[in-house]
Amino acid sequence: IMKASFKNNNQIAIILCTYNGAQYLSEQLESIIKQTFSNWTLYIRDDGSTDNTIEIIHNYLLLDNRIIFCEKLEKHIGPQKGFIGMLECVESELYMFCDQDDVWLPTKIQLSVDVYNDIYVKNPCKPIVVHTDVAVVDENLAVLESSHWLSCRLNPDELKNYNYLAICCYTQGNTMLFNNEAKKISFPYSGEFMHDWWISTRVIKSKGIIKSIYIPTLLYRQHSNNVLGFKYGNSNRIFYKILNITNVINDNLEFYKNIRKDNYGSVLKFVWYKIRLLIKRYSKVDKIGIL
């Protein structure tokens, strides 16, 4: 890891990458400032916004001295390199990623820190990732899914090994809290994978700990200008996948080509674990109460 440019004097470094996010950015920043847990520093990098994102950031720099704008960084590198690049530049005890258009629920940080502390007491030298469920909302914050995990029939505690995590990255970046040990093993970075997928799979491969919290801690906003997003609602239903089987096959083949570069194994292994994942999701009532 290169020498950090920013030494965080608070416990948590929150990393926020912005790009033309003016429409929703203030709501996100307000939700961070109003967190019940206050021992954090928010590091913001912008990827070359042309709207008034920068103006909003400068306004909040005057409102809260825990917010730092990292202005002199390379522009137009995209979200995955943006988040990983900032992670490399910041030295902290704990880290969180933040999207520009969500709303954090008031106890988001405190809940994750409490769970992390319980794990750390017994595992002080291990890489640790704590992550949570989300509520999916539309651009006006109307709820589309009160629990994304329930809606897509996902039970992360059944998928705590690399073979599953690599094909179903349930550790969503904007819900993660992780320690410096997890950061250290995430470098060097390959440059081809999303930041949350990369860090989580490094932790699993190194026999670290991933702890899932079955509580939504943020409102994950879906809108027409999402830089990053995921499938929700009908697109996660089995009948939708059957009706769109050609697209599903093509998407999976493209995805396999990528994880093969991470030494995932043969295409037969990939298909086998995909089938096992479907069986886990659709064959029974699981511990999070899905019928």
XYZ file of C-alpha atoms in Angstrom:
291
model
C 0.000 0.000 0.000
C 1.290 3.468 -0.823
C 1.865 5.872 2.052
C -1.448 7.371 3.093
C -2.001 11.018 2.244
C -4.659 11.463 4.931
C -4.246 10.313 8.543
C -7.655 10.028 10.191
C -7.680 11.150 13.825
C -11.199 9.795 14.355
C -12.165 6.123 14.528
C -13.906 5.794 11.154
C -12.991 7.106 7.726
C -16.097 7.428 5.561
C -15.199 7.521 1.868
C -17.623 9.293 -0.459
C -17.107 9.551 -4.216
C -19.213 12.092 -6.092
C -20.000 12.752 -9.728
C -22.776 15.134 -10.790
C -24.649 14.238 -7.619
C -26.077 17.631 -6.739
C -29.717 16.521 -6.825
C -29.462 14.202 -3.811
C -26.092 14.964 -2.212
C -27.358 17.318 0.497
C -29.769 14.674 1.831
C -26.945 12.163 2.064
C -24.591 14.568 3.814
C -27.316 15.592 6.269
C -27.972 11.951 7.121
C -24.281 11.410 7.910
C -24.014 14.522 10.059
C -27.091 13.397 12.022
C -25.677 9.961 12.852
C -25.885 8.990 16.532
C -22.234 7.901 16.285
C -20.017 10.954 15.849
C -16.400 9.716 15.849
C -15.882 9.816 12.080
C -14.234 11.806 9.311
C -15.871 12.057 5.892
C -13.412 12.142 2.988
C -14.942 13.268 -0.307
C -13.393 12.945 -3.757
C -15.088 14.242 -6.881
C -14.670 12.652 -10.298
C -15.052 15.847 -12.334
C -18.615 17.027 -11.715
C -20.067 19.680 -14.016
C -23.183 20.469 -11.966
C -23.092 22.269 -8.605
C -21.837 19.250 -6.631
C -18.602 21.085 -5.754
C -20.526 24.088 -4.457
C -22.589 21.854 -2.179
C -19.443 20.169 -0.864
C -17.816 23.521 -0.067
C -20.945 24.641 1.783
C -20.793 21.562 4.009
C -17.069 22.049 4.665
C -18.100 25.225 6.480
C -20.793 23.430 8.471
C -18.803 20.466 9.836
C -15.041 20.210 10.346
C -15.237 16.413 10.127
C -15.753 16.750 6.366
C -12.624 16.885 4.189
C -12.675 17.525 0.443
C -9.775 15.809 -1.331
C -9.629 18.108 -4.343
C -6.228 17.461 -5.897
C -6.894 13.952 -7.156
C -7.165 12.448 -10.638
C -10.554 12.944 -12.319
C -12.716 10.759 -14.545
C -11.528 7.395 -13.215
C -14.943 5.913 -12.356
C -16.426 4.709 -9.064
C -14.475 1.494 -8.474
C -11.057 3.090 -8.929
C -12.302 6.163 -7.101
C -13.267 4.240 -3.966
C -10.184 2.004 -4.022
C -7.924 4.984 -4.699
C -9.345 6.878 -1.742
C -9.065 3.811 0.462
C -5.396 3.609 -0.442
C -4.895 7.292 0.439
C -6.567 7.265 3.857
C -5.170 5.686 7.017
C -7.744 4.843 9.679
C -8.804 2.232 12.216
C -12.104 1.559 10.431
C -13.532 2.399 7.008
C -16.942 2.817 5.395
C -17.987 3.551 1.805
C -20.739 6.010 1.000
C -22.770 6.646 -2.156
C -23.796 10.181 -3.077
C -27.542 9.625 -3.384
C -28.594 7.425 -0.453
C -29.920 8.344 2.984
C -28.310 6.770 6.032
C -30.649 5.858 8.866
C -29.618 7.568 12.148
C -28.102 4.514 13.887
C -26.351 3.049 10.816
C -22.807 3.651 12.024
C -23.462 2.858 15.688
C -25.095 -0.475 14.896
C -22.193 -1.593 12.709
C -19.565 -0.407 15.207
C -21.253 -2.245 18.078
C -21.305 -5.510 16.112
C -17.723 -4.975 14.961
C -16.495 -4.366 18.526
C -18.060 -7.623 19.723
C -16.222 -9.524 16.974
C -12.927 -7.673 17.382
C -12.608 -8.496 21.098
C -12.285 -12.183 20.210
C -10.491 -11.692 16.857
C -8.140 -8.703 17.247
C -5.830 -9.585 14.358
C -8.301 -10.785 11.754
C -9.664 -8.935 8.720
C -13.289 -8.122 9.555
C -16.166 -6.883 7.418
C -19.556 -5.987 8.889
C -22.408 -5.289 6.476
C -26.175 -4.849 6.577
C -29.410 -5.132 4.667
C -30.891 -2.086 2.886
C -34.321 -0.700 2.146
C -34.722 0.088 -1.556
C -36.497 3.365 -2.328
C -37.373 5.410 -5.403
C -36.084 8.896 -6.158
C -38.588 10.400 -3.711
C -37.687 7.932 -0.948
C -40.901 5.923 -1.333
C -40.166 2.352 -0.262
C -39.882 -0.231 -3.042
C -38.454 -2.986 -0.833
C -38.441 -2.690 2.948
C -35.757 -5.405 3.019
C -33.724 -6.168 -0.074
C -32.547 -9.493 1.347
C -36.090 -10.619 2.030
C -37.259 -9.512 -1.381
C -34.573 -11.400 -3.268
C -34.666 -14.373 -0.882
C -31.084 -13.895 0.222
C -29.656 -15.299 3.435
C -25.998 -14.242 3.664
C -25.246 -16.539 6.607
C -25.690 -19.513 4.271
C -23.143 -18.128 1.810
C -20.060 -17.532 3.908
C -17.441 -18.980 1.594
C -15.623 -17.763 -1.490
C -17.463 -20.039 -3.941
C -20.774 -18.344 -3.103
C -19.546 -14.826 -2.336
C -17.715 -14.580 -5.667
C -20.924 -15.224 -7.621
C -23.285 -13.404 -5.241
C -21.644 -10.402 -3.605
C -24.106 -9.767 -0.810
C -21.687 -7.367 0.939
C -22.993 -4.172 -0.629
C -20.347 -1.434 -0.504
C -22.498 1.317 0.996
C -23.377 -0.938 3.954
C -19.860 -2.125 4.767
C -17.706 -1.318 7.769
C -14.256 -2.936 7.770
C -10.969 -2.698 9.613
C -7.427 -1.863 8.590
C -6.514 -5.551 8.415
C -9.154 -5.990 5.700
C -7.737 -2.990 3.863
C -4.175 -4.303 3.966
C -5.028 -7.619 2.333
C -7.004 -5.834 -0.408
C -3.845 -4.421 -1.979
C -2.491 -4.718 -4.561
C -5.814 -4.162 -6.329
C -6.405 -5.938 -9.638
C -8.274 -2.999 -11.173
C -10.998 -5.163 -12.732
C -13.463 -5.722 -9.902
C -15.847 -3.539 -7.924
C -14.417 -2.351 -4.615
C -16.936 -4.169 -2.390
C -16.555 -7.468 -4.268
C -12.782 -7.219 -4.155
C -12.427 -6.439 -0.446
C -15.006 -9.011 0.652
C -13.535 -11.836 -1.404
C -10.020 -11.013 -0.130
C -11.324 -11.246 3.436
C -13.006 -14.604 2.794
C -9.940 -15.980 1.006
C -7.742 -15.024 3.954
C -10.083 -16.715 6.455
C -11.262 -13.402 7.824
C -14.731 -12.684 9.181
C -17.796 -11.338 7.381
C -20.698 -10.556 9.695
C -24.162 -9.922 8.284
C -26.639 -7.698 10.133
C -30.244 -8.460 9.163
C -31.402 -4.882 9.591
C -31.658 -2.236 6.845
C -29.430 0.704 7.757
C -29.908 2.949 4.744
C -32.387 3.997 2.099
C -30.827 2.835 -1.173
C -32.149 5.227 -3.758
C -32.913 3.978 -7.276
C -33.283 6.589 -9.990
C -32.578 7.156 -13.671
C -29.109 8.617 -13.032
C -27.699 5.885 -10.774
C -23.969 5.488 -11.390
C -24.133 2.192 -9.532
C -27.241 0.151 -8.891
C -28.560 -3.364 -8.603
C -31.450 -5.514 -9.640
C -34.523 -5.351 -7.473
C -38.199 -6.269 -7.638
C -39.275 -8.389 -10.608
C -35.743 -8.661 -12.006
C -34.895 -10.890 -9.044
C -37.845 -13.243 -9.610
C -37.198 -16.692 -11.020
C -39.918 -16.357 -13.680
C -38.397 -13.106 -14.898
C -35.052 -14.875 -15.298
C -36.675 -17.727 -17.244
C -38.441 -15.309 -19.585
C -35.165 -13.484 -20.156
C -32.974 -16.580 -20.255
C -30.773 -15.417 -23.152
C -29.799 -12.237 -21.365
C -29.275 -14.129 -18.124
C -26.931 -16.629 -19.813
C -24.947 -13.905 -21.557
C -24.619 -11.886 -18.343
C -23.431 -14.930 -16.437
C -20.880 -15.890 -19.075
C -19.456 -12.385 -19.026
C -19.336 -12.456 -15.251
C -17.610 -15.837 -15.247
C -14.898 -14.518 -17.574
C -14.115 -11.911 -14.940
C -14.032 -14.129 -11.854
C -12.007 -16.729 -13.740
C -9.223 -14.131 -13.605
C -9.465 -14.433 -9.818
C -8.819 -18.189 -10.100
C -12.430 -19.097 -9.388
C -12.189 -22.388 -11.231
C -13.927 -24.097 -14.135
C -17.183 -23.063 -15.758
C -18.690 -26.315 -14.423
C -17.867 -25.226 -10.889
C -19.433 -21.836 -11.607
C -22.651 -23.434 -12.914
C -22.733 -25.874 -9.980
C -22.602 -23.116 -7.398
C -25.103 -21.023 -9.329
C -27.536 -23.939 -9.173
C -26.853 -24.478 -5.474
C -27.459 -20.794 -4.864
C -30.830 -20.954 -6.619
C -31.797 -24.002 -4.574
C -30.889 -22.222 -1.342
C -32.950 -19.197 -2.341
C -36.076 -20.928 -3.608
C -36.392 -24.389 -2.077
C -37.305 -23.779 1.570
C -38.248 -21.423 4.347
C -35.007 -19.956 5.612
C -33.965 -18.252 8.834
C -34.976 -14.767 7.719
C -38.552 -15.830 7.310
C -39.097 -16.100 3.559
C -41.983 -18.281 2.444
